[in-house]
Coordinates of C-alpha atoms and ligand atoms in Angstrom, one line a residue:
M1 CA 0.2 0.0 0.2
S2 CA 1.7 3.0 -1.2
G3 CA -1.0 6.0 0.0
S4 CA -0.2 7.7 2.4
T5 CA -3.4 9.2 4.8
A6 CA -1.1 10.9 7.4
P7 CA -3.1 14.0 8.3
S8 CA -1.8 17.4 8.4
R9 CA -3.0 18.9 11.5
K10 CA -2.6 22.5 10.2
R11 CA -4.5 22.6 6.7
Q12 CA -3.0 25.7 4.5
D13 CA -3.8 26.8 1.3
P14 CA -1.8 24.2 -0.9
D15 CA 0.9 25.8 -3.3
P16 CA -0.7 25.4 -6.7
Q17 CA 2.8 25.3 -8.2
A18 CA 4.0 22.3 -6.3
F19 CA 0.8 20.2 -7.1
S20 CA 0.5 17.9 -9.9
W21 CA -2.2 15.4 -10.6
A22 CA 0.5 12.8 -11.0
E23 CA 1.7 13.6 -7.4
A24 CA -1.8 13.3 -6.3
R25 CA -2.2 9.9 -7.9
A26 CA 0.7 8.8 -5.9
R27 CA -0.8 9.5 -2.7
L28 CA -3.3 6.6 -3.5
S29 CA -2.8 2.8 -4.0
D30 CA -0.7 1.2 -6.7
L31 CA -2.7 -1.9 -7.7
G32 CA 0.0 -2.9 -10.2
E33 CA 0.5 -2.0 -13.7
G34 CA -1.1 1.5 -12.9
R35 CA -4.5 0.2 -12.3
I36 CA -6.9 1.5 -9.5
N37 CA -10.4 0.9 -7.9
L38 CA -12.2 3.8 -6.8
A39 CA -13.9 1.5 -3.7
F40 CA -10.8 0.4 -3.0
E41 CA -9.4 3.8 -2.1
A42 CA -12.5 4.4 -0.1
L43 CA -12.4 1.0 2.0
D44 CA -9.7 -1.7 1.3
R45 CA -7.0 0.8 1.6
H46 CA -7.9 1.5 5.1
M47 CA -7.9 -2.1 6.2
D48 CA -4.3 -2.1 7.5
G49 CA -4.4 1.2 9.1
P50 CA -6.0 3.4 12.2
A51 CA -9.1 3.8 10.0
A52 CA -10.1 0.3 10.2
E53 CA -12.1 0.2 13.4
R54 CA -13.0 4.0 13.0
T55 CA -16.7 4.8 12.3
A56 CA -17.2 5.2 8.5
L57 CA -21.3 5.5 8.6
R58 CA -23.1 7.2 11.2
F59 CA -26.6 6.3 10.4
L60 CA -29.7 8.2 11.4
A61 CA -33.0 6.2 10.8
R62 CA -35.8 8.5 9.1
D63 CA -37.6 8.6 12.3
S64 CA -35.1 8.6 14.8
L65 CA -31.9 10.9 16.1
E66 CA -30.3 7.7 17.6
A67 CA -27.1 7.0 15.6
R68 CA -26.0 3.7 14.5
D69 CA -22.5 3.3 14.0
I70 CA -20.7 1.4 11.3
S71 CA -16.9 0.9 11.1
Y72 CA -14.9 0.9 8.0
R73 CA -14.2 -2.9 8.6
A74 CA -17.8 -3.8 8.7
L75 CA -18.7 -1.5 5.9
N76 CA -15.8 -3.2 3.6
E77 CA -17.1 -6.8 4.7
R78 CA -20.6 -5.6 3.5
A79 CA -19.6 -4.4 0.4
N80 CA -17.4 -7.3 -0.1
R81 CA -20.5 -9.5 0.5
F82 CA -22.7 -7.5 -1.9
A83 CA -19.6 -8.1 -4.8
N84 CA -19.7 -11.7 -4.0
V85 CA -23.5 -11.9 -4.7
L86 CA -23.1 -10.1 -8.2
D87 CA -20.3 -12.5 -8.8
E88 CA -22.8 -15.5 -7.9
L89 CA -25.6 -14.2 -10.1
G90 CA -23.3 -13.7 -13.0
I91 CA -23.0 -10.2 -13.0
R92 CA -19.8 -9.1 -15.1
P93 CA -17.8 -6.3 -15.0
G94 CA -18.5 -3.2 -17.0
E95 CA -22.4 -4.2 -16.6
R96 CA -24.2 -1.3 -15.0
V97 CA -26.0 -1.6 -11.7
Y98 CA -28.6 1.2 -10.6
G99 CA -29.4 2.2 -6.9
L100 CA -32.9 3.8 -6.0
S101 CA -33.1 3.8 -2.3
Q102 CA -33.3 6.2 0.5
R103 CA -30.4 6.9 2.3
I104 CA -30.0 3.3 4.0
P105 CA -26.6 1.4 5.0
D106 CA -27.0 -0.9 2.3
L107 CA -27.3 1.5 -0.4
Y108 CA -23.7 2.6 0.6
A109 CA -22.5 -1.4 0.5
A110 CA -24.1 -2.0 -2.8
F111 CA -22.4 1.2 -4.2
F112 CA -19.1 0.3 -3.3
G113 CA -19.6 -3.5 -3.6
A114 CA -20.7 -3.1 -7.5
I115 CA -17.5 -0.8 -7.7
K116 CA -15.4 -3.4 -6.4
H117 CA -16.7 -5.7 -8.7
G118 CA -16.0 -3.5 -11.7
C119 CA -19.6 -2.3 -12.4
V120 CA -21.0 1.0 -13.4
F121 CA -22.9 2.5 -10.5
T122 CA -26.2 4.9 -11.3
P123 CA -27.8 6.5 -8.4
L124 CA -31.1 7.9 -8.9
F125 CA -33.3 9.9 -7.0
P126 CA -35.7 7.7 -4.6
A127 CA -38.2 10.6 -5.2
F128 CA -38.5 10.3 -8.6
G129 CA -41.9 9.0 -10.2
P130 CA -42.1 5.7 -12.1
E131 CA -41.8 7.2 -15.4
P132 CA -38.3 9.2 -15.4
I133 CA -37.0 5.7 -13.3
R134 CA -38.3 3.6 -16.2
Q135 CA -36.9 6.3 -19.0
R136 CA -33.4 6.5 -17.2
V137 CA -33.6 2.6 -17.2
E138 CA -34.1 2.8 -20.8
I139 CA -31.2 5.1 -21.9
G140 CA -28.6 3.3 -19.4
E141 CA -29.9 -0.2 -19.9
P142 CA -28.5 -1.9 -16.4
T143 CA -28.7 -5.3 -15.9
V144 CA -29.3 -4.7 -12.1
L145 CA -31.4 -2.5 -9.9
V146 CA -30.6 -2.2 -6.2
T147 CA -34.0 -1.0 -4.6
T148 CA -36.1 -1.2 -1.7
E149 CA -39.6 -3.3 -1.5
R150 CA -41.7 -0.3 -1.0
L151 CA -40.1 1.7 -3.9
Y152 CA -40.5 -1.7 -5.9
R153 CA -43.7 -1.8 -5.6
R154 CA -44.5 2.1 -5.7
K155 CA -42.1 2.8 -8.7
V156 CA -40.8 -0.3 -10.5
A157 CA -43.2 -2.9 -10.5
E158 CA -45.8 -1.6 -13.3
W159 CA -43.2 -1.0 -16.0
I160 CA -40.6 -3.8 -14.8
T161 CA -42.1 -6.5 -17.7
Q162 CA -41.1 -3.7 -20.3
T163 CA -37.6 -3.6 -19.9
P164 CA -35.7 -6.9 -20.6
C165 CA -32.3 -5.6 -20.4
L166 CA -33.1 -5.9 -16.2
R167 CA -31.9 -9.3 -15.4
E168 CA -31.8 -8.8 -11.7
V169 CA -33.8 -6.7 -8.9
L170 CA -31.9 -6.7 -5.4
L171 CA -34.3 -5.6 -2.6
I172 CA -32.4 -3.9 0.2
G173 CA -33.7 -3.0 3.6
D174 CA -36.4 -4.8 5.0
V175 CA -38.2 -7.3 2.9
S176 CA -41.3 -8.8 3.8
D177 CA -42.3 -10.7 0.8
V178 CA -40.8 -11.5 -2.6
D179 CA -43.2 -14.5 -3.1
E180 CA -45.3 -12.5 -5.6
A181 CA -42.4 -10.6 -7.0
P182 CA -41.6 -11.8 -11.0
E183 CA -38.6 -14.2 -11.0
N184 CA -35.2 -12.7 -10.5
T185 CA -36.5 -10.5 -7.5
R186 CA -34.3 -11.3 -4.7
D187 CA -34.0 -10.3 -0.8
A188 CA -30.2 -8.8 -1.4
G189 CA -30.0 -8.4 2.5
A190 CA -30.1 -12.3 2.9
L191 CA -27.9 -13.0 0.0
M192 CA -25.6 -10.6 1.3
D193 CA -25.5 -12.3 4.9
R194 CA -24.7 -15.7 3.2
A195 CA -22.0 -14.4 1.1
S196 CA -18.4 -14.2 2.0
S197 CA -17.3 -11.1 3.9
Q198 CA -14.0 -11.4 1.4
Y199 CA -13.7 -10.2 -1.9
S200 CA -10.3 -9.4 -4.0
T201 CA -11.4 -5.8 -5.1
R202 CA -10.8 -6.0 -9.0
P203 CA -7.9 -3.6 -10.1
M204 CA -9.5 -1.6 -13.2
A205 CA -7.8 0.7 -15.9
P206 CA -7.9 4.4 -14.9
D207 CA -10.2 5.1 -17.4
A208 CA -12.6 2.2 -16.9
P209 CA -16.1 3.7 -16.7
V210 CA -17.3 3.8 -12.8
L211 CA -20.0 5.9 -12.5
L212 CA -22.8 7.3 -14.8
H213 CA -24.7 10.0 -13.4
F214 CA -27.7 11.9 -14.6
T215 CA -27.7 15.7 -14.5
S216 CA -29.9 17.9 -12.4
G217 CA -32.1 18.6 -15.5
T218 CA -32.2 22.4 -14.6
T219 CA -32.0 23.6 -18.1
G220 CA -33.7 20.7 -20.0
T221 CA -33.4 16.8 -20.1
P222 CA -30.9 15.2 -17.8
K223 CA -27.8 13.9 -19.8
G224 CA -26.1 11.0 -18.3
A225 CA -22.5 11.6 -17.6
L226 CA -20.0 8.9 -17.6
H227 CA -17.0 9.0 -15.1
V228 CA -14.1 6.7 -14.5
H229 CA -12.0 5.1 -11.7
E230 CA -9.3 7.8 -11.6
A231 CA -11.9 10.2 -10.6
V232 CA -11.1 9.0 -7.5
I233 CA -7.9 11.1 -7.2
T234 CA -9.9 14.7 -7.7
H235 CA -12.4 13.4 -5.1
H236 CA -9.6 12.4 -2.7
V237 CA -7.6 16.0 -2.9
T238 CA -10.9 18.4 -3.3
G239 CA -12.1 16.7 0.0
Q240 CA -8.8 18.1 1.6
Y241 CA -8.3 21.3 -0.4
A242 CA -11.8 22.5 -0.6
L243 CA -14.0 20.8 2.0
D244 CA -10.8 20.5 4.6
L245 CA -11.8 16.9 5.2
R246 CA -9.3 15.3 7.8
P247 CA -9.1 11.6 9.1
G248 CA -11.3 11.1 11.9
D249 CA -13.7 14.4 11.7
V250 CA -17.4 13.7 11.5
Y251 CA -18.7 15.3 8.2
W252 CA -22.1 15.8 7.2
C253 CA -22.8 15.9 3.2
T254 CA -26.6 16.5 2.8
A255 CA -26.7 15.9 -0.7
D256 CA -28.8 12.7 -1.6
P257 CA -26.7 10.3 -3.9
G258 CA -29.1 10.8 -6.5
W259 CA -26.9 13.8 -7.6
V260 CA -23.4 14.0 -8.1
T261 CA -22.8 15.8 -4.5
G262 CA -24.1 12.9 -2.8
T263 CA -21.6 10.5 -4.5
S264 CA -18.3 12.5 -4.9
Y265 CA -18.7 14.2 -1.6
G266 CA -21.3 12.0 0.2
M267 CA -19.8 8.8 -0.2
I268 CA -16.4 8.9 -1.8
A269 CA -14.6 11.7 -0.8
P270 CA -15.3 11.4 3.0
L271 CA -14.1 7.8 2.9
T272 CA -11.0 7.9 0.9
N273 CA -10.1 10.8 3.5
G274 CA -11.1 8.5 6.6
T275 CA -13.7 10.6 8.0
T276 CA -17.0 9.6 9.6
L277 CA -19.7 10.4 7.7
V278 CA -23.4 11.0 9.0
V279 CA -26.0 9.7 7.0
D280 CA -29.3 10.8 7.7
E281 CA -32.5 9.1 5.7
A282 CA -35.0 12.1 6.6
E283 CA -35.4 14.8 4.3
F284 CA -35.1 18.5 5.5
D285 CA -36.5 19.7 8.8
A286 CA -34.7 22.5 10.3
E287 CA -35.0 21.5 14.1
R288 CA -33.7 18.0 12.9
W289 CA -30.6 19.7 11.3
Y290 CA -29.7 21.5 13.8
R291 CA -30.0 18.6 16.5
I292 CA -27.7 16.5 14.3
L293 CA -25.1 19.0 14.4
Q294 CA -25.1 19.5 17.7
D295 CA -25.6 16.0 19.0
Q296 CA -23.2 14.3 16.4
A297 CA -20.6 17.1 16.9
V298 CA -20.3 17.4 13.2
K299 CA -17.0 19.5 12.3
V300 CA -17.3 19.8 8.3
W301 CA -20.7 20.6 6.9
Y302 CA -21.2 20.2 2.9
T303 CA -24.9 21.8 2.0
A304 CA -26.6 23.8 -0.5
P305 CA -28.1 27.3 -0.7
T306 CA -31.6 26.0 -0.9
A307 CA -31.2 24.5 2.4
I308 CA -29.4 27.6 3.8
R309 CA -31.9 29.8 2.7
M310 CA -34.7 27.3 4.3
L311 CA -33.0 27.8 7.8
M312 CA -32.6 31.7 7.2
R313 CA -36.4 31.6 6.7
Q314 CA -36.4 30.0 10.1
G315 CA -35.0 33.0 11.9
P316 CA -32.0 32.8 14.1
E317 CA -33.2 31.5 17.5
L318 CA -33.6 28.0 16.7
A319 CA -29.9 27.9 15.3
R320 CA -29.0 29.7 18.3
A321 CA -30.7 27.5 20.9
H322 CA -28.3 24.7 19.8
D323 CA -25.0 24.2 20.5
L324 CA -22.7 24.4 16.9
S325 CA -19.5 24.9 18.6
T326 CA -18.1 21.8 17.1
L327 CA -18.3 22.8 13.6
R328 CA -14.9 23.6 11.9
F329 CA -16.0 24.3 8.3
L330 CA -19.0 25.0 6.3
A331 CA -19.3 24.6 2.1
S332 CA -22.1 25.0 -0.1
V333 CA -22.7 24.0 -3.5
G334 CA -25.4 23.7 -6.2
E335 CA -26.4 27.3 -6.9
P336 CA -24.8 30.7 -6.3
L337 CA -24.5 31.5 -2.7
N338 CA -25.8 34.7 -2.1
P339 CA -23.7 37.1 0.0
E340 CA -26.6 37.4 2.4
A341 CA -25.9 33.6 3.2
V342 CA -22.4 34.0 3.8
H343 CA -22.9 36.7 6.5
W344 CA -25.8 34.7 7.9
G345 CA -23.6 31.8 8.6
R346 CA -20.9 34.3 10.0
E347 CA -23.5 35.7 12.5
V348 CA -25.8 33.2 13.2
I349 CA -23.6 29.6 13.1
G350 CA -20.5 32.0 13.7
L351 CA -18.7 30.8 10.9
P352 CA -19.3 31.6 7.0
F353 CA -20.3 29.5 4.3
H354 CA -17.5 28.8 1.8
D355 CA -18.9 28.7 -1.6
N356 CA -17.6 26.1 -4.4
W357 CA -18.4 25.7 -7.7
W358 CA -18.7 22.4 -10.3
Q359 CA -20.9 20.3 -12.4
T360 CA -21.9 16.8 -13.1
E361 CA -19.5 16.5 -15.9
T362 CA -16.6 18.1 -13.8
G363 CA -17.0 15.1 -11.2
G364 CA -15.5 17.0 -8.7
I365 CA -15.1 20.7 -6.9
M366 CA -13.3 23.2 -9.4
I367 CA -13.6 26.5 -8.0
A368 CA -13.7 27.0 -4.1
N369 CA -13.6 29.2 -1.3
R370 CA -11.2 26.9 -0.1
P371 CA -9.6 26.9 3.5
G372 CA -7.0 29.5 4.2
L373 CA -8.3 32.1 1.2
P374 CA -10.1 35.2 2.5
I375 CA -13.9 34.7 1.5
R376 CA -15.6 37.3 -0.9
P377 CA -19.0 36.9 -0.3
G378 CA -20.9 36.7 -3.9
S379 CA -17.8 34.9 -5.3
M380 CA -17.0 31.1 -5.9
G381 CA -13.6 31.6 -4.9
K382 CA -10.4 30.5 -7.0
P383 CA -9.6 27.0 -9.0
I384 CA -8.2 24.3 -6.8
P385 CA -4.5 23.3 -7.2
G386 CA -4.5 21.5 -10.6
I387 CA -7.5 23.1 -12.1
E388 CA -6.8 26.0 -14.8
A389 CA -9.6 28.0 -15.6
A390 CA -10.3 30.8 -17.8
I391 CA -13.1 33.3 -19.0
A392 CA -13.6 33.0 -22.9
R393 CA -15.8 33.8 -25.9
Q394 CA -16.5 32.9 -29.3
G395 CA -14.6 35.1 -31.5
E396 CA -14.5 35.0 -35.5
S397 CA -11.1 33.1 -35.2
G398 CA -12.6 30.7 -32.8
L399 CA -12.5 30.6 -28.9
Q400 CA -10.8 33.8 -27.5
I401 CA -9.4 33.6 -24.0
L402 CA -10.0 37.0 -22.0
H403 CA -7.2 37.6 -20.4
E404 CA -8.0 41.3 -18.9
P405 CA -9.8 40.6 -15.6
D406 CA -13.6 42.0 -15.0
Q407 CA -14.6 40.7 -18.2
T408 CA -17.9 38.6 -18.6
G409 CA -17.8 35.5 -20.7
E410 CA -18.1 31.6 -20.5
L411 CA -16.2 29.7 -17.9
V412 CA -13.9 27.2 -19.3
L413 CA -11.6 24.9 -18.0
K414 CA -8.3 23.3 -19.2
Q415 CA -8.8 19.4 -19.8
G416 CA -6.9 16.9 -17.8
W417 CA -8.1 16.7 -14.3
P418 CA -9.2 12.9 -13.6
S419 CA -12.5 13.4 -12.5
M420 CA -13.8 15.0 -16.0
F421 CA -16.5 13.0 -17.7
R422 CA -15.7 10.9 -20.7
G423 CA -18.9 11.1 -22.6
Y424 CA -22.8 11.7 -22.3
L425 CA -24.3 8.5 -22.6
N426 CA -25.9 7.8 -26.4
Q427 CA -25.0 11.8 -27.1
E428 CA -21.6 11.6 -28.4
E429 CA -22.2 14.7 -30.8
R430 CA -23.4 16.8 -27.8
Y431 CA -20.5 15.9 -25.4
L432 CA -17.9 16.9 -28.3
K433 CA -19.6 20.2 -28.4
C434 CA -18.3 20.9 -24.8
F435 CA -15.1 20.9 -26.0
D436 CA -12.8 23.4 -28.1
G437 CA -9.3 22.6 -28.4
E438 CA -8.0 22.0 -25.0
W439 CA -10.9 23.6 -23.1
Y440 CA -14.1 22.3 -22.0
L441 CA -16.6 24.7 -22.2
T442 CA -19.0 24.8 -19.0
G443 CA -22.4 26.5 -20.1
D444 CA -22.0 29.3 -17.3
L445 CA -20.8 32.8 -17.6
A446 CA -18.7 34.2 -15.1
R447 CA -16.2 37.1 -14.6
R448 CA -12.6 36.8 -12.8
D449 CA -11.7 39.9 -10.8
A450 CA -8.2 41.2 -10.8
D451 CA -7.1 39.1 -7.9
G452 CA -8.2 35.7 -9.7
Y453 CA -11.4 35.2 -7.7
Y454 CA -14.3 33.8 -10.0
W455 CA -17.8 35.4 -9.8
F456 CA -20.9 33.8 -11.0
I457 CA -23.1 35.6 -13.6
G458 CA -25.6 33.2 -15.0
R459 CA -26.1 29.9 -16.9
T460 CA -25.8 30.9 -20.7
D461 CA -29.3 29.8 -20.8
D462 CA -30.7 32.0 -18.3
V463 CA -28.8 35.4 -19.2
I464 CA -30.9 38.1 -19.9
K465 CA -30.2 40.4 -22.6
S466 CA -31.6 43.8 -21.8
A467 CA -31.3 47.1 -23.9
G468 CA -27.7 46.0 -24.7
H469 CA -26.8 44.7 -21.1
L470 CA -26.1 41.3 -20.2
I471 CA -28.0 40.5 -16.8
G472 CA -27.1 37.4 -14.4
P473 CA -30.1 36.5 -12.6
F474 CA -27.8 36.0 -9.7
E475 CA -26.8 39.6 -9.0
V476 CA -30.7 40.5 -9.2
E477 CA -31.8 37.6 -7.0
S478 CA -28.8 38.5 -4.6
A479 CA -30.1 42.2 -4.5
L480 CA -33.5 41.1 -3.5
L481 CA -32.6 38.9 -0.8
E482 CA -30.8 41.7 1.2
H483 CA -34.1 42.4 2.2
P484 CA -35.6 40.8 5.4
A485 CA -38.7 39.9 4.1
V486 CA -37.3 38.2 1.2
A487 CA -36.9 34.2 1.6
E488 CA -35.9 33.3 -2.0
A489 CA -36.1 34.9 -5.4
G490 CA -35.9 33.6 -8.9
V491 CA -35.4 35.9 -11.8
I492 CA -36.3 35.8 -15.6
G493 CA -36.4 37.7 -18.8
V494 CA -39.8 38.3 -20.4
P495 CA -39.7 39.9 -23.8
D496 CA -40.0 43.3 -24.3
E497 CA -40.6 45.3 -27.9
V498 CA -38.3 48.4 -26.8
A499 CA -35.3 46.7 -24.3
G500 CA -35.5 43.1 -26.0
E501 CA -36.3 41.8 -22.6
T502 CA -36.9 43.3 -19.6
V503 CA -36.5 41.5 -15.9
K504 CA -39.1 39.7 -14.1
A505 CA -38.7 38.4 -10.4
F506 CA -40.4 35.8 -8.3
V507 CA -40.2 35.8 -4.7
T508 CA -41.1 33.9 -1.9
L509 CA -41.6 35.5 1.7
K510 CA -40.5 34.8 5.0
P511 CA -43.1 34.1 7.6
G512 CA -44.9 37.3 8.8
H513 CA -44.6 39.5 5.9
A514 CA -47.6 40.3 3.8
P515 CA -47.4 39.9 -0.2
D516 CA -48.9 43.4 -0.6
K517 CA -48.6 46.4 -3.0
A518 CA -46.5 48.2 -0.7
L519 CA -43.8 45.6 0.0
Q520 CA -43.5 45.1 -3.8
K521 CA -42.7 48.9 -4.2
E522 CA -40.3 48.8 -1.6
L523 CA -38.6 45.7 -3.0
L524 CA -38.5 47.4 -6.7
G525 CA -37.1 50.6 -5.1
L526 CA -34.4 48.6 -3.3
A527 CA -33.4 46.9 -6.2
R528 CA -33.1 49.8 -8.4
Q529 CA -31.3 51.7 -5.9
R530 CA -28.9 48.9 -5.7
L531 CA -28.5 47.5 -9.4
G532 CA -29.6 50.7 -11.2
P533 CA -32.7 50.9 -13.3
A534 CA -31.5 49.1 -16.3
V535 CA -30.8 45.9 -14.3
A536 CA -33.5 46.3 -11.6
P537 CA -36.6 44.0 -12.4
R538 CA -39.7 46.0 -13.9
Q539 CA -41.8 43.4 -12.4
I540 CA -42.2 41.5 -9.2
E541 CA -44.7 38.6 -8.2
F542 CA -45.1 37.0 -4.9
R543 CA -45.3 33.4 -5.0
D544 CA -45.7 30.9 -2.1
Q545 CA -42.9 28.6 -3.4
L546 CA -40.6 28.4 -6.4
P547 CA -40.3 25.3 -8.6
R548 CA -36.8 23.8 -7.9
T549 CA -35.1 20.7 -8.9
R550 CA -34.6 17.7 -6.8
S551 CA -31.3 18.9 -6.4
G552 CA -32.5 22.1 -5.0
K553 CA -32.1 24.3 -7.7
I554 CA -34.6 27.1 -8.9
M555 CA -35.8 26.1 -12.0
R556 CA -35.8 29.3 -13.9
R557 CA -36.5 27.8 -17.1
L558 CA -39.8 26.8 -16.1
L559 CA -40.7 30.0 -14.5
R560 CA -40.3 31.5 -17.8
A561 CA -42.0 28.8 -19.7
R562 CA -45.2 29.3 -17.5
E563 CA -44.6 32.9 -17.9
L564 CA -44.9 32.8 -21.5
G565 CA -46.9 29.8 -22.0
L566 CA -44.3 27.9 -23.6
P567 CA -43.7 24.2 -23.7
E568 CA -42.6 23.2 -19.9
G569 CA -40.1 20.7 -21.1
D570 CA -38.9 17.8 -18.9
L571 CA -40.1 17.8 -15.4
S572 CA -38.7 14.6 -14.5
T573 CA -36.2 16.4 -11.8
L574 CA -39.1 18.9 -10.7
E575 CA -39.5 18.8 -6.8
G576 CA -42.7 17.6 -5.9
G577 CA -43.7 17.0 -9.4
S578 CA -44.3 13.2 -8.6
N579 CA -46.0 11.6 -5.7
D580 CA -43.5 9.8 -3.4
Ligands
ATP601 P1 -28.8 20.2 -16.4 O1 -27.2 20.3 -16.9 O2 -29.3 19.0 -16.6 O3 -29.4 21.5 -16.9 P2 -27.5 21.4 -14.1 O4 -26.6 22.1 -14.8 O5 -28.3 21.9 -12.9 O6 -28.6 20.4 -15.1 P3 -25.7 19.9 -12.3 O7 -24.5 19.2 -12.9 O8 -26.2 19.3 -11.2 O9 -27.0 19.8 -13.5 O10 -25.2 21.4 -11.9 C1 -24.3 22.3 -12.2 C2 -24.5 23.7 -12.3 O11 -25.1 24.1 -11.2 C3 -23.6 24.7 -13.0 O12 -23.1 24.4 -14.2 C4 -23.9 26.2 -12.3 O13 -24.9 26.4 -13.4 C5 -24.8 25.5 -11.3 N1 -24.1 25.9 -10.1 C6 -23.1 24.7 -9.3 N2 -22.6 25.0 -8.1 C7 -22.8 26.9 -8.4 C8 -22.1 27.6 -7.5 N3 -21.5 27.6 -6.4 N4 -22.5 28.9 -8.0 C9 -23.6 29.1 -9.3 N5 -23.8 28.0 -9.5 C10 -23.4 26.7 -9.6
MG602 MG1 -25.8 21.4 -16.5

């Protein structure tokens, strides 16, 4: 075992000059002939070291605040059992295994077990309706579906006979009765109990596929992004550089594995780094969340702007009623983090939230307000070591890199980091369109300031063009959020004969505020004062809630489609879009 997990107690901003991906690779294990296995790095590698008896998963069941601890050794053995079950069923490396389950311990065992065996894993949101699940099965053609009995009955049973690719349905969690289910629907827990706990994790080529992840569907039909085993190098180092993970830390990532944050940083990075990972089966509940932070003595907490805004909506008292003093580092991802949220963290929790930026396609954190770097509220931070970012524009002679600071353009990344996606499933052309020479085009607009910090402007699809101005929804939403009555804001462009487009804002309010004309006027005034009349919204409409993806992103395209009476497009990832 060549990898070193020695903790450096004092984490400093790493010197980007001294970093290379080859050096980062060398920190992990050498399985011979350059081979690697993502699950080996998360589990097997710890078996000879001090982490073996440490708690890997600290699991809280849906209806309880009592934790059940599972050690690295126990999780490794359970994953081995799952790998053996796949082997016994004749499942071969390279075949796809889908996971559709609440966050329960055997989902984690199945994830790592399938990867140990060389299979490609795809996690799905358990809250998806039957149709989005069937669609994704048709696209990805898995041979195995790992799910629970309840989800099977509610979301799979009705279409399973139409998908011949699915050879095995493996039920995890409590199984009462599989007698009536079709053949090849098995109680996986029982099979795992009988299987051997020893398994020799398969050494894989660095570019062998390991994960197929569907994007959030914020801008359209979700794409299936393919990732490879060596992605674990990025997960491992960004866990340290961007999230400050240290061996033995209690760490909580609130994202579901149904989207990429929940696997890269809710499964892989915390385990390669030897932390104790809190896994909460329940959905968001402000009081429960504060209890978990307090009772489990969480040190590092990774969450999303939508959750932070929901906590802010509850007011500071609830937070202050809990002892949150064990927290050392807070981070946020998924959407732009409004400066208000950074300040709120500082004032109410005692620590600021560190925003970071990445995508399903990048596989790992690319730009971050990393530990050691002074935070600029509203900025995503700077590229992590090993990542070269730039701002670019399409010019007459092709892609033009804008070297001067403070220019708005597309955020592009130089190819070559290990967790870069290697394809969109069945969409080769679309994949190739994401690249221009050595650059990967992210589809997001940003600017870089003179000190190298990156500022998110908006998605290329969401940006509003009004009377010659390019308006990012984020800056307008952030200005509205400065008002104490505003809980959330979503901003779109609506056609206008004179200006091309004008800005319209949809706003939800904190409890105790009335959605009346006076408030509307006040908000319009505030926005005009902060942003100037060219950028400020012309119209503000109050809503009880905003449409959101299951990963918590405001779906501006849906606000716009509904406003303009356009087709609503793919709604498979819309929160509340199906009955759970
Ligand atoms: P789809 O590609 O299907 O439309 P999606 O882009 O929302 O969905 P993800 O890969 O889950 O799917 O999200 C990545 C996107 O989320 C980024 O491209 C960016 O637009 C947004 N994002 C993520 N983190 C941040 C952040 N810190 N600040 C601003 N935007 C962010
Ligand atoms: Mg995207």
